mmCIF file of C-alpha atoms in Angstrom:
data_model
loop_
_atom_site.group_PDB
_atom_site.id
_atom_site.type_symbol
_atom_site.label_atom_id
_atom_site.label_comp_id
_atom_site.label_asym_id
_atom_site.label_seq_id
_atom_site.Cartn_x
_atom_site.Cartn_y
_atom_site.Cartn_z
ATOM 1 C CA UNK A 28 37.838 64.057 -2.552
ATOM 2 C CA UNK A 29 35.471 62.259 -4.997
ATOM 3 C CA UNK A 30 32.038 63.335 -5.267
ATOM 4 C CA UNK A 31 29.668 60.765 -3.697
ATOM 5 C CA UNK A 32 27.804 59.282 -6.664
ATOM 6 C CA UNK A 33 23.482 59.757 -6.284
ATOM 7 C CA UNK A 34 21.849 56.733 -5.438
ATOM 8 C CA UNK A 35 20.051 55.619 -8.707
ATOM 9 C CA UNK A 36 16.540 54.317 -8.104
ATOM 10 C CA UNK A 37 17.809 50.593 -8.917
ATOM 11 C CA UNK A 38 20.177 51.060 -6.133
ATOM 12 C CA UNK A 39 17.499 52.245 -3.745
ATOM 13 C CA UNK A 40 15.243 48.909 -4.668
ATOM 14 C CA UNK A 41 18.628 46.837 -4.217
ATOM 15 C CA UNK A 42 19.001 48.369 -0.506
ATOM 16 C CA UNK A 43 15.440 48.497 0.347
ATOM 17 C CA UNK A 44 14.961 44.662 -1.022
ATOM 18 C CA UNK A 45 18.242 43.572 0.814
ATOM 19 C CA UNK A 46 16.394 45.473 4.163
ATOM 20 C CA UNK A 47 13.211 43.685 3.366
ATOM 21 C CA UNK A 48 15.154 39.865 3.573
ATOM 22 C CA UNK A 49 17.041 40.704 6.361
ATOM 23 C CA UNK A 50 13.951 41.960 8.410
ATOM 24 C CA UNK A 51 12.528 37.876 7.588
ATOM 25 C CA UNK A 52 9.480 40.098 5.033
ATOM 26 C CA UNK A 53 10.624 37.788 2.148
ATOM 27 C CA UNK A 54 8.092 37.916 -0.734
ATOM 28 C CA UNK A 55 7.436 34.487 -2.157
ATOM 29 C CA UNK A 56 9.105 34.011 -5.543
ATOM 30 C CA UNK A 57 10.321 31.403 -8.354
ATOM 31 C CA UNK A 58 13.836 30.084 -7.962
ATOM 32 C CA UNK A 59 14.507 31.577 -11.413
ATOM 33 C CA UNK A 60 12.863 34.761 -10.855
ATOM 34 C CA UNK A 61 14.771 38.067 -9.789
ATOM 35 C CA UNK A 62 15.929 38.365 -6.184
ATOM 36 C CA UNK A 63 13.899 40.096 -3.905
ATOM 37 C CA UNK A 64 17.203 42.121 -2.791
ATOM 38 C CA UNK A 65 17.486 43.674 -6.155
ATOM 39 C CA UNK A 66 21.369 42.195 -6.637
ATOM 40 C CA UNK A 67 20.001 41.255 -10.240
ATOM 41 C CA UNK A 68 20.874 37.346 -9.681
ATOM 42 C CA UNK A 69 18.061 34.682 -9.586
ATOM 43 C CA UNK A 70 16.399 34.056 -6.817
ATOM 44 C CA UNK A 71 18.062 30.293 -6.396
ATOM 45 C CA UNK A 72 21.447 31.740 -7.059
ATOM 46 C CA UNK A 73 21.328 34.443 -4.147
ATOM 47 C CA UNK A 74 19.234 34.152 -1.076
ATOM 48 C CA UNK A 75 17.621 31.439 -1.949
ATOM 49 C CA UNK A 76 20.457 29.235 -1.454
ATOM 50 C CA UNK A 77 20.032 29.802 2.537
ATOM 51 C CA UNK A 78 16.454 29.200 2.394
ATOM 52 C CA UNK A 79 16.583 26.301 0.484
ATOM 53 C CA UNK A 80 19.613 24.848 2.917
ATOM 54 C CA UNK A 81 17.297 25.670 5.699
ATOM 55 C CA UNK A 82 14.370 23.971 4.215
ATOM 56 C CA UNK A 83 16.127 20.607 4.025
ATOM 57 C CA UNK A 84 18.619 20.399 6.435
ATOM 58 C CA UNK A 85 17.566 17.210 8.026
ATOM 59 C CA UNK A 86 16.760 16.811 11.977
ATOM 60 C CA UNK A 87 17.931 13.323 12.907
ATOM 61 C CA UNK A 88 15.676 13.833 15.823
ATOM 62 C CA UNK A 89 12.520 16.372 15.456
ATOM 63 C CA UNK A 90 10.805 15.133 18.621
ATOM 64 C CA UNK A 91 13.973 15.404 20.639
ATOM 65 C CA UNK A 92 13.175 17.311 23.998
ATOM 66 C CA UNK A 93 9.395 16.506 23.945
ATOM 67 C CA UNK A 94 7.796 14.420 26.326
ATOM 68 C CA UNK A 95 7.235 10.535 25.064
ATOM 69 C CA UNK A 96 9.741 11.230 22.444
ATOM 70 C CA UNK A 97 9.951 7.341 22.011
ATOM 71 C CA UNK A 98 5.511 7.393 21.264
ATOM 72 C CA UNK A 99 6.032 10.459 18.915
ATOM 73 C CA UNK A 100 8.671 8.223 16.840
ATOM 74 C CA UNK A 101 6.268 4.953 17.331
ATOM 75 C CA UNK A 102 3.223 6.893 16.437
ATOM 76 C CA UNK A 103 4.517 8.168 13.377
ATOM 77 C CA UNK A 104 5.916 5.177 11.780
ATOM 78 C CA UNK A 105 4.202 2.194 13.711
ATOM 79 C CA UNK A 106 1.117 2.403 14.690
ATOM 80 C CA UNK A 107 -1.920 2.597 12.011
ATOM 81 C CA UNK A 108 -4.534 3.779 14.067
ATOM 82 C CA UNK A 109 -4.039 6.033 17.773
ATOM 83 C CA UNK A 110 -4.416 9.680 19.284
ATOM 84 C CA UNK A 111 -3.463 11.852 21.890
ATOM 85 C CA UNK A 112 -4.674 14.598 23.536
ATOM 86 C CA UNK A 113 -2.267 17.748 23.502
ATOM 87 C CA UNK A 114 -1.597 20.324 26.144
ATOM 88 C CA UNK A 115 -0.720 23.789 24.553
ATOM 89 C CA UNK A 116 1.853 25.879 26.105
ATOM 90 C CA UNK A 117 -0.195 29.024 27.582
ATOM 91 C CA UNK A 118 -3.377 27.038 27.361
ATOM 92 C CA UNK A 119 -6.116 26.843 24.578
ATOM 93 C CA UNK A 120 -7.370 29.606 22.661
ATOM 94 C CA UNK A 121 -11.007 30.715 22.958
ATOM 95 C CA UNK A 122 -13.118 28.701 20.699
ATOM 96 C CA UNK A 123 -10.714 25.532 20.386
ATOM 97 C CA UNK A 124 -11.804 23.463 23.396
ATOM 98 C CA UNK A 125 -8.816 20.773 22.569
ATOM 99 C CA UNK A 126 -6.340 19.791 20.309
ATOM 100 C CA UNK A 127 -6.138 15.956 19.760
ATOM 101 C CA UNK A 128 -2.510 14.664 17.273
ATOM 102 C CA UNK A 129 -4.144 11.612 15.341
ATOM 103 C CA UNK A 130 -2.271 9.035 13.259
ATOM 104 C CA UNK A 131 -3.826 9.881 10.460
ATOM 105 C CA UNK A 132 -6.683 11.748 9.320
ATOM 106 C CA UNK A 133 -9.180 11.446 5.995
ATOM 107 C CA UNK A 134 -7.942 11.900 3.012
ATOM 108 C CA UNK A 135 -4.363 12.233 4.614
ATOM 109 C CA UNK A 136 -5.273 15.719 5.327
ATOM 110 C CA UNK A 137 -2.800 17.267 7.740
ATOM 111 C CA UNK A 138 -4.917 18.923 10.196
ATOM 112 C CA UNK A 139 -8.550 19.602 10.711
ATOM 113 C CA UNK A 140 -10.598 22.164 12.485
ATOM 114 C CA UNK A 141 -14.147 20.545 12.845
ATOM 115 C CA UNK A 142 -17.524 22.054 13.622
ATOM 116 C CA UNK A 143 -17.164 22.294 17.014
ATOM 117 C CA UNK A 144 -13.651 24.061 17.150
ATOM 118 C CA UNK A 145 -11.856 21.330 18.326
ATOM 119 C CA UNK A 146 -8.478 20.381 15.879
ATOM 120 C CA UNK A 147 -6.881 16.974 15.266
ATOM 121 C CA UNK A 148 -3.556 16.811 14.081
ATOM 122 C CA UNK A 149 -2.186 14.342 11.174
ATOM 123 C CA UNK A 150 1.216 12.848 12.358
ATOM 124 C CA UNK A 151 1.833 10.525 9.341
ATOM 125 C CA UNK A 152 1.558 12.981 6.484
ATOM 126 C CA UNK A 153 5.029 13.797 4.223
ATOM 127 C CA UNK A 154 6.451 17.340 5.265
ATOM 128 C CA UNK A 155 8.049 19.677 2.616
ATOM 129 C CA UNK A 156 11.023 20.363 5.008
ATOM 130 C CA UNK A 157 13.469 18.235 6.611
ATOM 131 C CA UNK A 158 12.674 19.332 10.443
ATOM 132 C CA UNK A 159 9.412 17.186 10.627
ATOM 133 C CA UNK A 160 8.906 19.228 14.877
ATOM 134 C CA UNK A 161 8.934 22.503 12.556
ATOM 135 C CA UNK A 162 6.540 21.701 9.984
ATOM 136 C CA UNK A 163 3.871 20.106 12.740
ATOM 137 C CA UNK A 164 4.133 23.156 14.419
ATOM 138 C CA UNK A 165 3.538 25.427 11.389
ATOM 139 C CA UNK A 166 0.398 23.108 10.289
ATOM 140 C CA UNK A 167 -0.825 23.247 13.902
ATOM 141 C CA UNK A 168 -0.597 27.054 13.699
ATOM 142 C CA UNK A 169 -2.586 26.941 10.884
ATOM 143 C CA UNK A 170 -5.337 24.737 12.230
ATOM 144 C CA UNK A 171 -6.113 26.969 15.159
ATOM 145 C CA UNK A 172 -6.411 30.341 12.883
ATOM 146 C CA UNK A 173 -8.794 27.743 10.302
ATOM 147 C CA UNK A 174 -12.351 28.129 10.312
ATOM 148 C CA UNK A 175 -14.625 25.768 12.225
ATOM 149 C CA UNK A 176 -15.080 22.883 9.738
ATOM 150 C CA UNK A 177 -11.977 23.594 7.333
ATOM 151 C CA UNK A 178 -9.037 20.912 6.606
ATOM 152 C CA UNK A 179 -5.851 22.643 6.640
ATOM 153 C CA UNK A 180 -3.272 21.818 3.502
ATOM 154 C CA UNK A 181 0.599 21.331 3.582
ATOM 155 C CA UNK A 182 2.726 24.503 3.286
ATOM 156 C CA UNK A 183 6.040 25.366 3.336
ATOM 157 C CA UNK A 184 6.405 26.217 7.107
ATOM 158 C CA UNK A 185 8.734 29.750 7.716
ATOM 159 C CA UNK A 186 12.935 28.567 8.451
ATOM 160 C CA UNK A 187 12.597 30.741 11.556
ATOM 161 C CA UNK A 188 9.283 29.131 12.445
ATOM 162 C CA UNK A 189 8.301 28.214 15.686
ATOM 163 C CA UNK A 190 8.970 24.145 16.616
ATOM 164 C CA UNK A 191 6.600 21.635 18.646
ATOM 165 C CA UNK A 192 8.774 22.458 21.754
ATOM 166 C CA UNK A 193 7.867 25.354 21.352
ATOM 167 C CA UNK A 194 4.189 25.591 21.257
ATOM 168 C CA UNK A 195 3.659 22.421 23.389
ATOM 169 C CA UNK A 196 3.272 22.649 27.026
ATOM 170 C CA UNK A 197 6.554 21.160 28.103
ATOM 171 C CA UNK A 198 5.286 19.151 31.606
ATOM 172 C CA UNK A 199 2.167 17.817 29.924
ATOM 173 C CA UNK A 200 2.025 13.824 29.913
ATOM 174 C CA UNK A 201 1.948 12.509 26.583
ATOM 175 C CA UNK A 202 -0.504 9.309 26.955
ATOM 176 C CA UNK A 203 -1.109 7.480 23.341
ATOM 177 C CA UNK A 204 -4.669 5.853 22.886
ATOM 178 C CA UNK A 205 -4.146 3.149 20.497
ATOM 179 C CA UNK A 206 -7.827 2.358 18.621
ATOM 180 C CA UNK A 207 -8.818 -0.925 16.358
ATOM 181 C CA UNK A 208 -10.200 1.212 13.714
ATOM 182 C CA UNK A 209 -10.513 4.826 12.589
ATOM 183 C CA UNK A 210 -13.832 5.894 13.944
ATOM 184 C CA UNK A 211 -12.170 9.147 16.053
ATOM 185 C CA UNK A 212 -12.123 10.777 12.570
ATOM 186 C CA UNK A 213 -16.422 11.603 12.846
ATOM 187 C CA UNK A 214 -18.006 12.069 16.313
ATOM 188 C CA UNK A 215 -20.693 10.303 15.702
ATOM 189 C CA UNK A 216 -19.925 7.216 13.337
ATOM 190 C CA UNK A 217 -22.695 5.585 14.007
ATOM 191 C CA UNK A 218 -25.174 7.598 11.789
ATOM 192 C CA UNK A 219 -22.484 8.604 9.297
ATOM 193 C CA UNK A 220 -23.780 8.968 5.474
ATOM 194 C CA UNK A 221 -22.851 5.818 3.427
ATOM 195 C CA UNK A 222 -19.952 7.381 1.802
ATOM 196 C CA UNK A 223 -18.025 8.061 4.884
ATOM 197 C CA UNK A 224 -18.864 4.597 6.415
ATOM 198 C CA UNK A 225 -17.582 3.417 3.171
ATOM 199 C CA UNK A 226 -14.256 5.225 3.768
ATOM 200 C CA UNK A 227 -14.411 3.933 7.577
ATOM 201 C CA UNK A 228 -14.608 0.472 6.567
ATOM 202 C CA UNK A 229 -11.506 0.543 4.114
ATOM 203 C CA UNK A 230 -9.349 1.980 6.397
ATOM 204 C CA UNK A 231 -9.966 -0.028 9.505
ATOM 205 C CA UNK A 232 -9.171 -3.208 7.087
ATOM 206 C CA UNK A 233 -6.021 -1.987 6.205
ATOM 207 C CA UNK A 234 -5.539 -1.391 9.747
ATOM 208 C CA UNK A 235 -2.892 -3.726 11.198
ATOM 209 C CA UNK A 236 -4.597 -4.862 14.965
ATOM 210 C CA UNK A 237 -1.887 -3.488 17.646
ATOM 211 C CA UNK A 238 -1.343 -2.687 21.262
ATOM 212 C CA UNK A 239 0.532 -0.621 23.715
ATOM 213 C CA UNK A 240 2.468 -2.451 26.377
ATOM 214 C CA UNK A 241 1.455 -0.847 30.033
ATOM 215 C CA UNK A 242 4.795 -1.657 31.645
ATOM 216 C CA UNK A 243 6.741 -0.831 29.730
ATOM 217 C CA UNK A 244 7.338 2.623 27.757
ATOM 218 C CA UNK A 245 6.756 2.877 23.747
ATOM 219 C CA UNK A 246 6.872 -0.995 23.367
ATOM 220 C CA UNK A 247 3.734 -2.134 20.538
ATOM 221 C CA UNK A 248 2.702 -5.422 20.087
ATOM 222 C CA UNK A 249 1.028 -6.015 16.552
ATOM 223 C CA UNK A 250 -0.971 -8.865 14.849
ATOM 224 C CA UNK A 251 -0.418 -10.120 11.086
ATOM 225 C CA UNK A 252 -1.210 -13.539 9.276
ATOM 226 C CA UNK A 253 1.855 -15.479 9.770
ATOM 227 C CA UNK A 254 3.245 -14.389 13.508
ATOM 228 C CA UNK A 255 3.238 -11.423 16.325
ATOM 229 C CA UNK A 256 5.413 -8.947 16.669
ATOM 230 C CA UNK A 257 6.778 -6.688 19.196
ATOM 231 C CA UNK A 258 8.742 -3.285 17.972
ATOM 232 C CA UNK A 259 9.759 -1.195 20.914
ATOM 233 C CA UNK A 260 11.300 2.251 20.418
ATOM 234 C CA UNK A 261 13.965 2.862 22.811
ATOM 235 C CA UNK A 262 15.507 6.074 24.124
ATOM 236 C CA UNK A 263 19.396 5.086 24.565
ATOM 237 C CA UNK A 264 22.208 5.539 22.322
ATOM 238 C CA UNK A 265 22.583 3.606 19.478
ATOM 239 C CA UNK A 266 26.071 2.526 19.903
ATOM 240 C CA UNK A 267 25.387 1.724 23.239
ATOM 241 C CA UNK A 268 22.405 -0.271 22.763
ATOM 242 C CA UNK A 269 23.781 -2.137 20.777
ATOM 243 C CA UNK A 270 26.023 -3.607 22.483
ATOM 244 C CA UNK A 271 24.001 -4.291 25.389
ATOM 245 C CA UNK A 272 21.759 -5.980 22.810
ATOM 246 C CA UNK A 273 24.671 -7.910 22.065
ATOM 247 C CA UNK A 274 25.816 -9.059 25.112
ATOM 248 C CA UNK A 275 21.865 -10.174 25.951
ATOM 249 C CA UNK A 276 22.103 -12.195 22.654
ATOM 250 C CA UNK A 277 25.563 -13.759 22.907
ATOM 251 C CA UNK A 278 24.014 -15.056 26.391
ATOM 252 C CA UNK A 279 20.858 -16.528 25.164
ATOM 253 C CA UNK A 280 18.747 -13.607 27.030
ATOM 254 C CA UNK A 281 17.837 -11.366 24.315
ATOM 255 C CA UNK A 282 14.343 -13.075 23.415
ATOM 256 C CA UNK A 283 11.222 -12.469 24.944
ATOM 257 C CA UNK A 284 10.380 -16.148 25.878
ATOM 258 C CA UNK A 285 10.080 -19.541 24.253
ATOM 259 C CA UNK A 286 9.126 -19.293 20.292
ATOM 260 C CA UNK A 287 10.347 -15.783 20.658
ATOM 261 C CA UNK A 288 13.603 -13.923 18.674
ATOM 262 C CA UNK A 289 15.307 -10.515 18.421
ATOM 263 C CA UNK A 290 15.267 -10.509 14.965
ATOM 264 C CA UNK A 291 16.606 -7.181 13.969
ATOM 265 C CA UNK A 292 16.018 -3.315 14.128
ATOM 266 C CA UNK A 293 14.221 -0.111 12.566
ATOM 267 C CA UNK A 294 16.590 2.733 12.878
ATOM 268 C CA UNK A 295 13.478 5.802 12.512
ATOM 269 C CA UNK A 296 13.752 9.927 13.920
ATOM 270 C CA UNK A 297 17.397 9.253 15.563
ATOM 271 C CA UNK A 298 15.984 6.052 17.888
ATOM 272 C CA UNK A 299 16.421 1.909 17.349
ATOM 273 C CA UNK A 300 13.675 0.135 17.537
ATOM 274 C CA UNK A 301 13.938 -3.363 18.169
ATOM 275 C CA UNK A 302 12.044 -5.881 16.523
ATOM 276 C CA UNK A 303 10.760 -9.313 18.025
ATOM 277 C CA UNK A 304 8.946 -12.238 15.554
ATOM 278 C CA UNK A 305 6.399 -13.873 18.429
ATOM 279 C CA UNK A 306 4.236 -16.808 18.049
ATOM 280 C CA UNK A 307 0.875 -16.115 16.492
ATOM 281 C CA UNK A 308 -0.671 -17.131 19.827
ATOM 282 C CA UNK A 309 1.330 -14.830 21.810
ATOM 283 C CA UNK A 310 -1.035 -11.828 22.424
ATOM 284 C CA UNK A 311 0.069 -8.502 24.418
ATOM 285 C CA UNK A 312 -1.248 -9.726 27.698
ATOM 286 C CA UNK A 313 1.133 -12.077 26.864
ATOM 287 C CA UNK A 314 4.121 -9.629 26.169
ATOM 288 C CA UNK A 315 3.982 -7.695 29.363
ATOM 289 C CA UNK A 316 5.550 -10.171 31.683
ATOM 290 C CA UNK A 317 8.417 -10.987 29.165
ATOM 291 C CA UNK A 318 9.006 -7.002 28.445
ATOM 292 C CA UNK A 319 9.150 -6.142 32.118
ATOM 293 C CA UNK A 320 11.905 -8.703 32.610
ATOM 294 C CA UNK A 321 13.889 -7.874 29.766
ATOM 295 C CA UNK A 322 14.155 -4.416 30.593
ATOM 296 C CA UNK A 323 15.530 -5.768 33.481
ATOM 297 C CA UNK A 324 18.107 -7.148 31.799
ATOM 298 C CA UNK A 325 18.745 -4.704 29.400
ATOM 299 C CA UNK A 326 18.924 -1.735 32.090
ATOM 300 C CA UNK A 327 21.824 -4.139 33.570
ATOM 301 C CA UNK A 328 23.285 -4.668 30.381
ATOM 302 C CA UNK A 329 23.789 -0.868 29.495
ATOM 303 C CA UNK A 330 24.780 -0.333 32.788
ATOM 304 C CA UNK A 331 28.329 -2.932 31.604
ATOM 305 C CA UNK A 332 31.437 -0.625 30.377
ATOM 306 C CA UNK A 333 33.424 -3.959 30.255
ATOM 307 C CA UNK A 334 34.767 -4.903 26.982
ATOM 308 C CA UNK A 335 32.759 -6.885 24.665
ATOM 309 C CA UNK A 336 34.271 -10.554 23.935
ATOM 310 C CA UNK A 337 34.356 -12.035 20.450
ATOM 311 C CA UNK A 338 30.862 -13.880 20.572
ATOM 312 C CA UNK A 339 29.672 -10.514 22.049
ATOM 313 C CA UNK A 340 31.134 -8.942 18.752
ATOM 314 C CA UNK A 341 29.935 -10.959 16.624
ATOM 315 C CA UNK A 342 26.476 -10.856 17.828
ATOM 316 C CA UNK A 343 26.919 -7.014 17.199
ATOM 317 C CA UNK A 344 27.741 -7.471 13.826
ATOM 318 C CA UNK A 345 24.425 -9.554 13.563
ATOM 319 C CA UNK A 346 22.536 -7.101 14.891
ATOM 320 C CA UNK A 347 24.078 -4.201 13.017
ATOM 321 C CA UNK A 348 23.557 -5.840 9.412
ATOM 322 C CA UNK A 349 19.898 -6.718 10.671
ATOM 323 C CA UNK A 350 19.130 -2.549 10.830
ATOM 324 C CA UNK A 351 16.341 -1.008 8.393
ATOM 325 C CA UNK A 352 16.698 2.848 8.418
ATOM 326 C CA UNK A 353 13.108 4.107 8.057
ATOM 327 C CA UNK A 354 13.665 7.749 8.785
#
């Protein structure tokens, strides 16, 4: 029997590397720099193909599971200016007496801790991974561990990291507050020093004026110079919305009133969102009549498994070429 050959010091690091990855302790190195696990191979060439795969595997739909899914989606690529109070799961920690997620936040940081304890949480920021529930999660994390008065900066957020579903109380309502301007981001705008006004001001004239529909869900009305429009995010299947859009449209039912036009859809976070041009005059009060009766009409349309006919069909085909992917 051959002797068993001593374990040479490299071949202890190898092992004891290779331990360390598989037991998630993965030091943070260069893609060309030596493996952790001691094989010898770069970094990019040996486990850092898994981490990288894990990094950017897309989530068609990070809000999935969560409650107002359809907001979350709206929120993050509709609306300029709104927030929403979060419930934790397991309740607040000391010292944090609430979490609020905000469209967007000064300087486009992506969370803050302010004096008082309290956090607010940037939803429209870019995320390094491609599971955007994952890296909200990781920056929320961070925001709660932050010192009173600290913004928190983008990181990398951990593979195996926890994901919003996780750390967000799963029965809590989810009720948007949509705002004209961007005063939540100081507590007290009123007497804010010039150069924070300054930064109010720009931002609430970039703001585009908009409104959420009370009865319907995740349905926002918004103003601009030349007409209204109405973009509602909605929770059914894509094939199958479609083609109850379709049959609405091949009927002559698909607007939202006289002056009114389905004119398309965003495709954003694994949801359509259906798009409406309105009159300029039309304002949300206006809207919530309309959208209440179409959802009548749509519920009965999805609710069809007959065959669609040829005008149906080609109504679909409108509709279809008429999609803008935004996420």
């Amino acid at each position: 029997m051959a002797k068993k050959r001593p374990q040479t010091k490299a071949g202890k690091q190898q092992l004891a590397g290779k331990q360390q990855i598989e037991d998630g302790e993965i030091p943070v190195v260069g893609a060309r720099e030596p493996c952790p696990c001691g094989s010898g191979r770069r970094y990019k060439a040996c486990h850092g193909r898994a981490a990288a795969q894990a990094v950017t595997e897309l989530v068609a739909r990070p809000f999935e599971g969560l409650a107002g899914e359809c907001d979350w989606v709206a929120l993050r690529e509709l609306v300029p200016a709104a927030t929403v109070e979060l419930t934790l799961r397991g309740g607040l920690p000391e010292g944090v007496p609430s979490v609020t997620l905000a469209t967007v936040l000064p300087m486009a940081w992506p969370a803050l801790r302010r004096d008082d304890g309290s956090v607010l949480l940037g939803l429209q920021n870019d995320t390094p991974s491609g599971d955007l529930s994952r890296d909200l999660a990781d920056t929320l994390r961070q925001a709660l561990d932050a010192e009173p008065g600290s913004p928190v900066t983008a990181r990398r957020a951990p593979a195996d990291g926890p994901r919003l579903q996780d750390v967000l109380g799963p029965d809590a309502a989810f009720e948007p507050v949509v705002h004209s301007g961007f005063e939540f981001w100081v507590p007290d705008s009123e007497n804010a020093t010039p150069e924070v006004t300054a930064s109010l001001e720009r931002a609430n004239e970039a703001a585009i004026p908009t409104a959420r529909l009370s009865g319907v869900e995740a349905a926002y009305w918004c103003e601009t110079p030349e007409k209204n429009h109405l973009r509602w995010v909605m929770p059914h299947p894509e094939e199958q919305l479609l083609d109850a859009l379709a049959r609405l449209h091949a009927a002559g039912t698909s607007s939202l009133g006289e002056g009114t036009r389905l004119v398309g859809s965003f495709r954003a976070h694994g949801l359509m969102v259906p798009v409406w041009d309105l009159p300029s005059a039309m304002g949300a009060a206006e809207c919530e009549k309309p959208a209440v009766e179409f959802a009548e009409r749509l519920a009965a349309a999805l609710a069809s498994d007959a065959p669609l006919t040829a005008e149906e069909r080609r109504a679909r085909g409108g509709l279809t070429n008429r999609q803008v992917t935004l996420s």
